[in-house]
CSV table of C-alpha atoms and ligand atoms in Angstrom, one decimal:
chain,number,residue,atom,x,y,z
A,1365,MET,CA,36.5,107.6,41.3
A,1366,GLY,CA,39.0,105.5,39.3
A,1367,ARG,CA,42.7,106.2,39.5
A,1368,VAL,CA,44.4,108.4,37.0
A,1369,SER,CA,46.5,106.0,35.0
A,1370,LEU,CA,50.2,107.0,34.9
A,1371,PRO,CA,53.1,105.6,33.0
A,1372,ASP,CA,54.7,102.6,34.7
A,1373,LYS,CA,57.6,104.3,36.3
A,1374,TYR,CA,55.3,106.5,38.3
A,1375,THR,CA,53.0,103.8,39.6
A,1376,THR,CA,53.8,103.8,43.2
A,1377,ASN,CA,50.7,103.6,45.3
A,1378,MET,CA,50.9,104.5,49.0
A,1379,SER,CA,51.5,101.0,50.2
A,1380,GLU,CA,54.2,100.5,47.7
A,1381,GLN,CA,56.5,103.5,47.9
A,1382,LEU,CA,59.6,102.1,46.1
A,1383,ARG,CA,61.6,105.3,46.0
A,1384,ARG,CA,62.0,107.2,49.2
A,1385,PRO,CA,64.4,110.2,48.9
A,1386,ARG,CA,64.3,110.6,52.7
A,1387,ARG,CA,66.5,107.4,53.1
A,1388,ASN,CA,69.5,109.5,51.9
A,1389,ARG,CA,68.7,112.1,54.5
A,1390,ARG,CA,68.2,109.8,57.5
A,1391,THR,CA,71.5,110.2,59.4
A,1392,ALA,CA,74.3,112.7,59.3
A,1393,ALA,CA,76.7,110.1,57.9
A,1394,ILE,CA,74.4,109.3,55.0
A,1395,ARG,CA,73.6,112.9,54.4
A,1396,ALA,CA,77.4,113.7,54.2
A,1397,MET,CA,77.9,110.9,51.6
A,1398,ALA,CA,75.0,112.1,49.5
A,1399,GLN,CA,76.1,115.7,49.7
A,1400,GLU,CA,76.7,117.0,46.1
A,1401,THR,CA,78.5,120.3,46.9
A,1402,GLN,CA,81.4,120.9,49.2
A,1403,LEU,CA,82.4,124.2,50.7
A,1404,SER,CA,85.8,124.6,52.3
A,1405,VAL,CA,88.2,127.3,53.0
A,1406,GLU,CA,90.2,126.4,49.9
A,1407,HIS,CA,87.4,127.8,47.8
A,1408,LEU,CA,87.4,131.2,49.5
A,1409,VAL,CA,89.2,134.5,48.9
A,1410,GLN,CA,89.3,137.2,51.5
A,1411,PRO,CA,89.0,140.8,50.3
A,1412,LEU,CA,91.3,143.3,52.1
A,1413,PHE,CA,91.3,147.1,52.1
A,1414,LEU,CA,94.6,148.8,52.5
A,1415,MET,CA,95.3,152.3,53.8
A,1416,PRO,CA,98.6,154.2,53.8
A,1417,GLY,CA,100.4,154.9,57.0
A,1418,ALA,CA,100.7,152.8,60.2
A,1419,GLY,CA,98.5,151.9,63.1
A,1420,VAL,CA,95.3,152.5,61.0
A,1421,SER,CA,92.2,150.4,61.5
A,1422,LEU,CA,89.0,152.0,60.3
A,1423,GLU,CA,85.7,150.0,60.2
A,1424,VAL,CA,83.6,150.4,57.1
A,1425,ALA,CA,80.3,151.8,58.5
A,1426,SER,CA,78.2,150.1,55.9
A,1427,LEU,CA,80.0,146.8,56.3
A,1428,PRO,CA,80.5,146.1,60.0
A,1429,GLY,CA,83.3,143.8,60.7
A,1430,THR,CA,85.3,144.9,57.7
A,1431,PHE,CA,88.2,147.3,58.3
A,1432,ARG,CA,90.5,149.5,56.2
A,1433,LEU,CA,94.0,148.6,57.5
A,1434,SER,CA,97.4,150.0,57.2
A,1435,LEU,CA,100.1,147.5,56.2
A,1436,ASP,CA,101.2,146.6,59.7
A,1437,HIS,CA,97.7,145.6,60.7
A,1438,LEU,CA,97.1,144.0,57.3
A,1439,LEU,CA,100.1,141.7,57.7
A,1440,GLN,CA,98.7,140.6,61.1
A,1441,GLU,CA,95.3,140.0,59.5
A,1442,ILE,CA,96.9,137.9,56.8
A,1443,GLU,CA,98.8,135.9,59.3
A,1444,SER,CA,95.7,135.1,61.3
A,1445,CYS,CA,93.9,134.0,58.1
A,1446,MET,CA,96.9,131.9,57.0
A,1447,ASN,CA,96.8,130.2,60.5
A,1448,LEU,CA,93.2,129.2,59.7
A,1449,GLY,CA,94.2,127.7,56.3
A,1450,LEU,CA,92.8,130.7,54.4
A,1451,ARG,CA,95.5,131.8,52.0
A,1452,SER,CA,94.0,133.7,49.1
A,1453,PHE,CA,93.5,137.4,49.3
A,1454,ILE,CA,92.3,140.2,47.0
A,1455,MET,CA,93.6,143.6,48.0
A,1456,PHE,CA,92.2,147.1,47.2
A,1457,PRO,CA,93.8,150.4,48.0
A,1458,ALA,CA,92.1,153.4,49.7
A,1459,VAL,CA,94.0,156.1,47.9
A,1460,PRO,CA,94.2,159.6,49.5
A,1461,GLU,CA,92.6,162.3,47.4
A,1462,GLU,CA,96.0,164.1,46.8
A,1463,HIS,CA,97.3,161.1,44.8
A,1464,LYS,CA,94.3,161.0,42.5
A,1465,ASP,CA,94.3,162.5,39.0
A,1466,LYS,CA,92.6,162.3,35.7
A,1467,THR,CA,94.8,159.4,34.3
A,1468,ALA,CA,95.5,157.4,37.4
A,1469,THR,CA,99.3,157.9,37.3
A,1470,TYR,CA,99.6,157.0,40.9
A,1471,SER,CA,98.6,153.4,40.1
A,1472,TYR,CA,102.0,152.7,38.6
A,1473,ASP,CA,104.1,155.2,40.7
A,1474,PRO,CA,107.0,153.2,42.2
A,1475,GLY,CA,106.3,155.0,45.5
A,1476,ASN,CA,102.7,153.7,45.5
A,1477,PHE,CA,101.9,152.3,49.0
A,1478,TYR,CA,99.7,149.5,47.4
A,1479,LEU,CA,102.6,148.2,45.3
A,1480,GLN,CA,105.0,148.4,48.2
A,1481,ALA,CA,102.5,146.6,50.4
A,1482,ALA,CA,102.1,143.7,47.9
A,1483,ARG,CA,105.9,143.3,47.9
A,1484,ALA,CA,106.0,143.2,51.7
A,1485,ILE,CA,103.1,140.7,51.9
A,1486,LYS,CA,104.6,138.3,49.3
A,1487,GLN,CA,108.0,138.6,51.0
A,1488,ARG,CA,106.5,137.7,54.4
A,1489,PHE,CA,104.0,135.1,53.1
A,1490,PRO,CA,105.3,133.7,49.8
A,1491,GLU,CA,102.8,130.8,49.9
A,1492,CYS,CA,99.8,133.1,49.9
A,1493,CYS,CA,97.9,133.9,46.7
A,1494,LEU,CA,97.7,137.7,46.4
A,1495,ILE,CA,95.2,139.1,43.8
A,1496,SER,CA,95.2,142.8,42.7
A,1497,ASP,CA,92.6,145.1,41.4
A,1498,VAL,CA,93.1,146.6,37.9
A,1499,ALA,CA,90.8,149.5,37.3
A,1500,MET,CA,91.2,153.3,37.4
A,1501,ASP,CA,88.6,154.2,39.9
A,1502,PRO,CA,90.6,154.1,43.2
A,1503,TYR,CA,93.2,156.5,41.6
A,1504,SER,CA,90.8,158.6,39.5
A,1505,VAL,CA,89.5,162.0,40.4
A,1506,ASP,CA,86.4,161.1,38.3
A,1507,GLY,CA,85.8,157.9,40.2
A,1508,HIS,CA,85.4,155.9,37.0
A,1509,ASP,CA,87.1,152.6,36.0
A,1510,GLY,CA,88.2,154.1,32.7
A,1511,LEU,CA,89.4,157.4,31.4
A,1512,VAL,CA,86.7,160.1,31.2
A,1513,GLN,CA,87.1,162.2,28.0
A,1514,TYR,CA,84.5,164.6,26.8
A,1515,GLY,CA,81.9,163.2,29.2
A,1516,GLN,CA,82.5,159.6,28.0
A,1517,ILE,CA,84.6,156.6,29.0
A,1518,ASP,CA,87.3,156.3,26.4
A,1519,ASN,CA,87.9,152.6,26.0
A,1520,GLU,CA,91.0,152.7,23.8
A,1521,ALA,CA,92.8,155.4,25.8
A,1522,THR,CA,92.1,153.4,29.0
A,1523,LEU,CA,93.8,150.1,27.8
A,1524,PRO,CA,97.4,151.4,27.9
A,1525,ILE,CA,96.9,152.8,31.4
A,1526,LEU,CA,95.5,149.5,32.6
A,1527,ALA,CA,98.4,147.6,31.0
A,1528,ARG,CA,100.9,149.9,32.7
A,1529,MET,CA,99.1,149.4,36.0
A,1530,GLY,CA,99.1,145.6,35.5
A,1531,VAL,CA,102.8,145.4,34.7
A,1532,ALA,CA,103.6,147.5,37.9
A,1533,GLN,CA,101.4,145.1,39.9
A,1534,ALA,CA,103.2,142.0,38.4
A,1535,GLU,CA,106.5,143.6,39.2
A,1536,ALA,CA,105.2,144.1,42.8
A,1537,ASP,CA,104.8,140.3,43.0
A,1538,PHE,CA,101.0,139.9,42.9
A,1539,ASP,CA,100.2,136.3,41.9
A,1540,MET,CA,97.1,137.3,39.9
A,1541,LEU,CA,95.7,140.5,38.4
A,1542,GLY,CA,92.0,141.2,38.8
A,1543,PRO,CA,90.8,143.5,36.0
A,1544,SER,CA,87.5,144.9,37.3
A,1545,ASP,CA,87.1,147.7,34.8
A,1546,MET,CA,85.0,146.0,32.1
A,1547,MET,CA,86.7,147.8,29.2
A,1548,ASP,CA,86.6,145.8,25.9
A,1549,GLY,CA,89.9,144.1,25.1
A,1550,ARG,CA,91.5,144.7,28.5
A,1551,VAL,CA,92.4,141.1,29.2
A,1552,ALA,CA,94.3,140.9,25.9
A,1553,ALA,CA,96.0,144.2,26.6
A,1554,LEU,CA,97.1,143.0,30.0
A,1555,ARG,CA,98.2,139.6,28.8
A,1556,ARG,CA,100.3,141.1,26.0
A,1557,ALA,CA,101.9,143.7,28.3
A,1558,LEU,CA,102.7,141.1,30.9
A,1559,ASP,CA,104.2,138.7,28.5
A,1560,ALA,CA,106.2,141.4,26.8
A,1561,ALA,CA,107.7,142.3,30.2
A,1562,GLY,CA,108.4,138.7,31.0
A,1563,TYR,CA,105.6,138.2,33.5
A,1564,TYR,CA,104.1,135.2,31.8
A,1565,ASN,CA,103.6,133.5,35.1
A,1566,THR,CA,101.3,136.2,36.5
A,1567,GLY,CA,97.7,135.1,36.2
A,1568,ILE,CA,94.6,137.0,35.2
A,1569,LEU,CA,91.3,136.6,37.2
A,1570,SER,CA,89.0,138.5,34.9
A,1571,TYR,CA,85.8,140.2,36.1
A,1572,THR,CA,84.1,138.6,33.1
A,1573,ALA,CA,80.5,139.4,33.8
A,1574,LYS,CA,80.5,142.4,36.1
A,1575,TYR,CA,77.1,144.0,36.4
A,1576,ALA,CA,76.1,147.7,37.0
A,1577,SER,CA,74.8,146.7,40.4
A,1578,ALA,CA,73.4,148.6,43.4
A,1579,PHE,CA,75.2,146.2,45.6
A,1580,TYR,CA,78.7,147.8,45.5
A,1581,GLY,CA,77.7,150.6,47.9
A,1582,PRO,CA,79.7,149.6,51.0
A,1583,PHE,CA,82.8,149.0,48.8
A,1584,ARG,CA,82.6,152.5,47.4
A,1585,ASP,CA,82.2,153.9,50.9
A,1586,ALA,CA,85.3,151.9,51.9
A,1587,LEU,CA,87.4,153.4,49.1
A,1588,ASP,CA,85.6,156.6,48.6
A,1589,SER,CA,85.6,155.6,44.9
A,1590,ALA,CA,82.0,156.4,43.7
A,1591,PRO,CA,81.7,158.3,40.4
A,1592,ARG,CA,82.1,162.0,41.2
A,1593,ASP,CA,78.9,164.0,41.1
A,1594,GLU,CA,79.9,166.7,38.6
A,1595,ALA,CA,78.9,168.0,35.2
A,1596,GLY,CA,80.7,166.2,32.4
A,1597,ILE,CA,81.2,163.0,34.4
A,1598,PRO,CA,78.9,160.0,33.8
A,1599,LYS,CA,76.7,159.4,36.9
A,1600,ASP,CA,76.9,155.7,36.7
A,1601,LYS,CA,78.9,152.8,35.2
A,1602,LYS,CA,76.2,151.6,32.8
A,1603,THR,CA,78.2,152.2,29.7
A,1604,TYR,CA,80.8,149.6,30.7
A,1605,GLN,CA,79.3,147.4,33.4
A,1606,MET,CA,76.7,144.9,32.3
A,1607,ASN,CA,72.9,145.4,32.4
A,1608,PRO,CA,71.5,143.3,35.3
A,1609,ALA,CA,68.8,142.1,32.9
A,1610,ASN,CA,71.2,140.2,30.7
A,1611,ARG,CA,72.4,136.6,30.9
A,1612,ARG,CA,73.3,135.6,27.3
A,1613,GLU,CA,75.6,138.6,27.1
A,1614,ALA,CA,77.7,137.1,29.9
A,1615,LEU,CA,78.5,134.3,27.5
A,1616,ILE,CA,79.9,136.7,25.0
A,1617,GLU,CA,82.1,138.2,27.7
A,1618,ALA,CA,83.2,134.7,28.8
A,1619,GLU,CA,84.2,133.8,25.2
A,1620,LEU,CA,86.2,137.0,24.7
A,1621,ASP,CA,88.0,136.7,28.0
A,1622,THR,CA,88.9,133.1,27.2
A,1623,LEU,CA,90.2,134.0,23.8
A,1624,GLU,CA,92.1,136.9,25.3
A,1625,GLY,CA,93.9,134.6,27.8
A,1626,ALA,CA,92.1,134.9,31.1
A,1627,ASP,CA,93.0,132.2,33.6
A,1628,MET,CA,89.7,132.4,35.6
A,1629,LEU,CA,86.4,133.9,34.8
A,1630,MET,CA,84.4,135.8,37.4
A,1631,VAL,CA,80.8,136.7,37.9
A,1632,LYS,CA,79.9,139.7,40.1
A,1633,PRO,CA,77.8,140.1,42.1
A,1634,ALA,CA,77.2,136.5,43.1
A,1635,LEU,CA,74.0,135.9,45.0
A,1636,HIS,CA,71.7,137.9,42.7
A,1637,TYR,CA,73.4,136.3,39.6
A,1638,LEU,CA,73.5,132.6,40.4
A,1639,ASP,CA,71.9,131.8,37.0
A,1640,VAL,CA,74.8,133.7,35.3
A,1641,ILE,CA,77.3,131.6,37.3
A,1642,ALA,CA,75.6,128.4,36.3
A,1643,GLY,CA,75.4,129.5,32.7
A,1644,ILE,CA,79.1,130.4,32.4
A,1645,LYS,CA,80.1,127.2,34.3
A,1646,GLN,CA,78.3,125.2,31.6
A,1647,HIS,CA,80.1,126.9,28.8
A,1648,THR,CA,83.7,127.0,30.1
A,1649,SER,CA,86.4,124.7,31.2
A,1650,LEU,CA,88.2,127.5,33.1
A,1651,PRO,CA,87.7,127.8,36.8
A,1652,VAL,CA,84.7,130.0,37.6
A,1653,ALA,CA,84.9,132.6,40.4
A,1654,ALA,CA,82.0,134.6,41.9
A,1655,TYR,CA,82.3,137.8,43.9
A,1656,HIS,CA,79.9,137.9,46.8
A,1657,VAL,CA,80.0,141.6,47.0
A,1658,SER,CA,79.9,144.1,49.8
A,1659,GLY,CA,76.2,144.9,49.6
A,1660,GLU,CA,75.2,141.3,49.5
A,1661,CYS,CA,77.2,140.7,52.7
A,1662,ALA,CA,75.9,143.9,54.3
A,1663,MET,CA,72.3,142.7,53.7
A,1664,LEU,CA,72.8,139.5,55.5
A,1665,LEU,CA,74.7,141.2,58.4
A,1666,ALA,CA,71.9,143.7,58.8
A,1667,ALA,CA,69.3,141.0,59.1
A,1668,CYS,CA,71.4,139.0,61.6
A,1669,ARG,CA,72.2,142.0,63.7
A,1670,ASN,CA,68.5,142.7,63.9
A,1671,GLY,CA,67.9,139.2,65.2
A,1672,TRP,CA,66.0,138.3,62.1
A,1673,LEU,CA,68.4,135.7,60.7
A,1674,ASP,CA,70.9,133.4,62.4
A,1675,TYR,CA,74.3,134.2,61.0
A,1676,GLU,CA,75.8,130.9,62.0
A,1677,LYS,CA,73.3,129.2,59.6
A,1678,ALA,CA,72.6,131.8,57.0
A,1679,MET,CA,76.2,132.6,56.3
A,1680,PRO,CA,77.4,129.1,55.3
A,1681,GLU,CA,74.2,128.4,53.5
A,1682,THR,CA,74.8,131.5,51.4
A,1683,LEU,CA,78.3,130.5,50.5
A,1684,LEU,CA,77.2,126.9,49.7
A,1685,SER,CA,74.5,128.3,47.4
A,1686,ILE,CA,77.1,130.1,45.4
A,1687,ARG,CA,79.2,127.0,45.1
A,1688,ARG,CA,76.1,124.9,44.1
A,1689,ALA,CA,75.5,127.4,41.3
A,1690,GLY,CA,78.9,126.5,39.9
A,1691,ALA,CA,81.5,128.8,41.5
A,1692,ASP,CA,84.8,127.1,42.0
A,1693,VAL,CA,86.1,130.1,43.9
A,1694,ILE,CA,84.1,132.6,46.1
A,1695,LEU,CA,85.4,136.1,47.0
A,1696,THR,CA,83.5,137.0,50.1
A,1697,TYR,CA,83.9,139.3,53.1
A,1698,PHE,CA,82.8,136.2,55.2
A,1699,ALA,CA,85.9,134.2,54.2
A,1700,LYS,CA,87.7,134.5,57.5
A,1701,ASP,CA,84.5,134.0,59.6
A,1702,PHE,CA,84.0,130.8,57.7
A,1703,ALA,CA,87.6,129.7,58.2
A,1704,GLU,CA,87.3,130.4,61.9
A,1705,ARG,CA,84.2,128.2,62.2
A,1706,ASN,CA,85.6,125.3,60.2
A,1707,HIS,CA,89.2,125.2,61.5
A,1708,MET,CA,90.2,121.8,62.7
B,422,PBG,C1,85.8,148.8,41.0
B,422,PBG,C2,85.4,147.7,41.9
B,422,PBG,C3,84.2,147.7,42.6
B,422,PBG,C4,84.1,146.5,43.3
B,422,PBG,C5,85.3,145.8,43.1
B,422,PBG,N1,86.1,146.6,42.2
B,422,PBG,C6,83.1,148.7,42.6
B,422,PBG,C7,82.6,149.3,41.4
B,422,PBG,O1,82.7,148.7,40.3
B,422,PBG,O2,82.1,150.4,41.5
B,422,PBG,C8,83.0,146.1,44.2
B,422,PBG,C9,83.2,145.0,45.2
B,422,PBG,C10,82.2,145.0,46.3
B,422,PBG,O3,81.2,145.7,46.3
B,422,PBG,O4,82.4,144.2,47.2
B,422,PBG,N2,86.8,148.6,40.1
């Protein structure tokens, strides 16, 4: 039968194939020139879990290869990362139960081991970038990021606590603060408090679009920070973390964080929210970060340990995909592994 007639630009019959995309894939050198997205250690942030005491190294059962470390071990870990060119870190504290209370007072206690560790790290490695976590959950008996009052998360009562925590962290020499709590107005509250205390050089990496996700499990195991299962305490974080079904709402959060003075905008989780990363990237001129969270890393590790996937290939492809979606910065538990494999 006769040919279907197509507009001119598509008329390439088999003997006249003018455009051949495979030419740009022919050799490694050509492929490298044509590569649209680059992934290097400069883009990565290594999460670290800090324990009090000395000589402590406890593997997180649900995230093999990730350890909760006391400061002595943590300093060694940072040193080995720095030697690989990996120099950005986000640190979380595993706070002993006896330091937890309703209002997270330990978060700004001058004797706090997390604040002391930050000071020691920045003293020893002034050229590293050290990022904090601003939220109540590691310090809260309720296991929520905000203050629980009458069975609800009280937004306004939480802000001054976060601001006080943030100023204490700036004082401890963190380079950037990472508000992960999702309270309304927290970036502005932090920015104002920091500026008032003279810490106008301390940055804010805001968890802009943080979803109420099932993929934080291993992290909550590591810190023992899951919402406490008790009457009067909300069972989940759905009244502050975002609904996984929503994408446009992330743009509202991005706009607010920008107006409130955030220096970088983060999407979390990363892999299951690549469209959100791409959407925010399109709407902002600020650097965009993505948190490749514990459960997302655990999934890949489980498949690799089972022999179902090849870690050496699946791990870098995963990180590259997050970059391709638009992330300038990736927080991932694989940062050091990547740095080890790409060290020259
Ligand atoms: C809590 C916080 C969480 C993570 C970072 N900060 C857990 C939560 O919101 O319950 C998760 C990170 C990860 O899973 O890797 N402020």
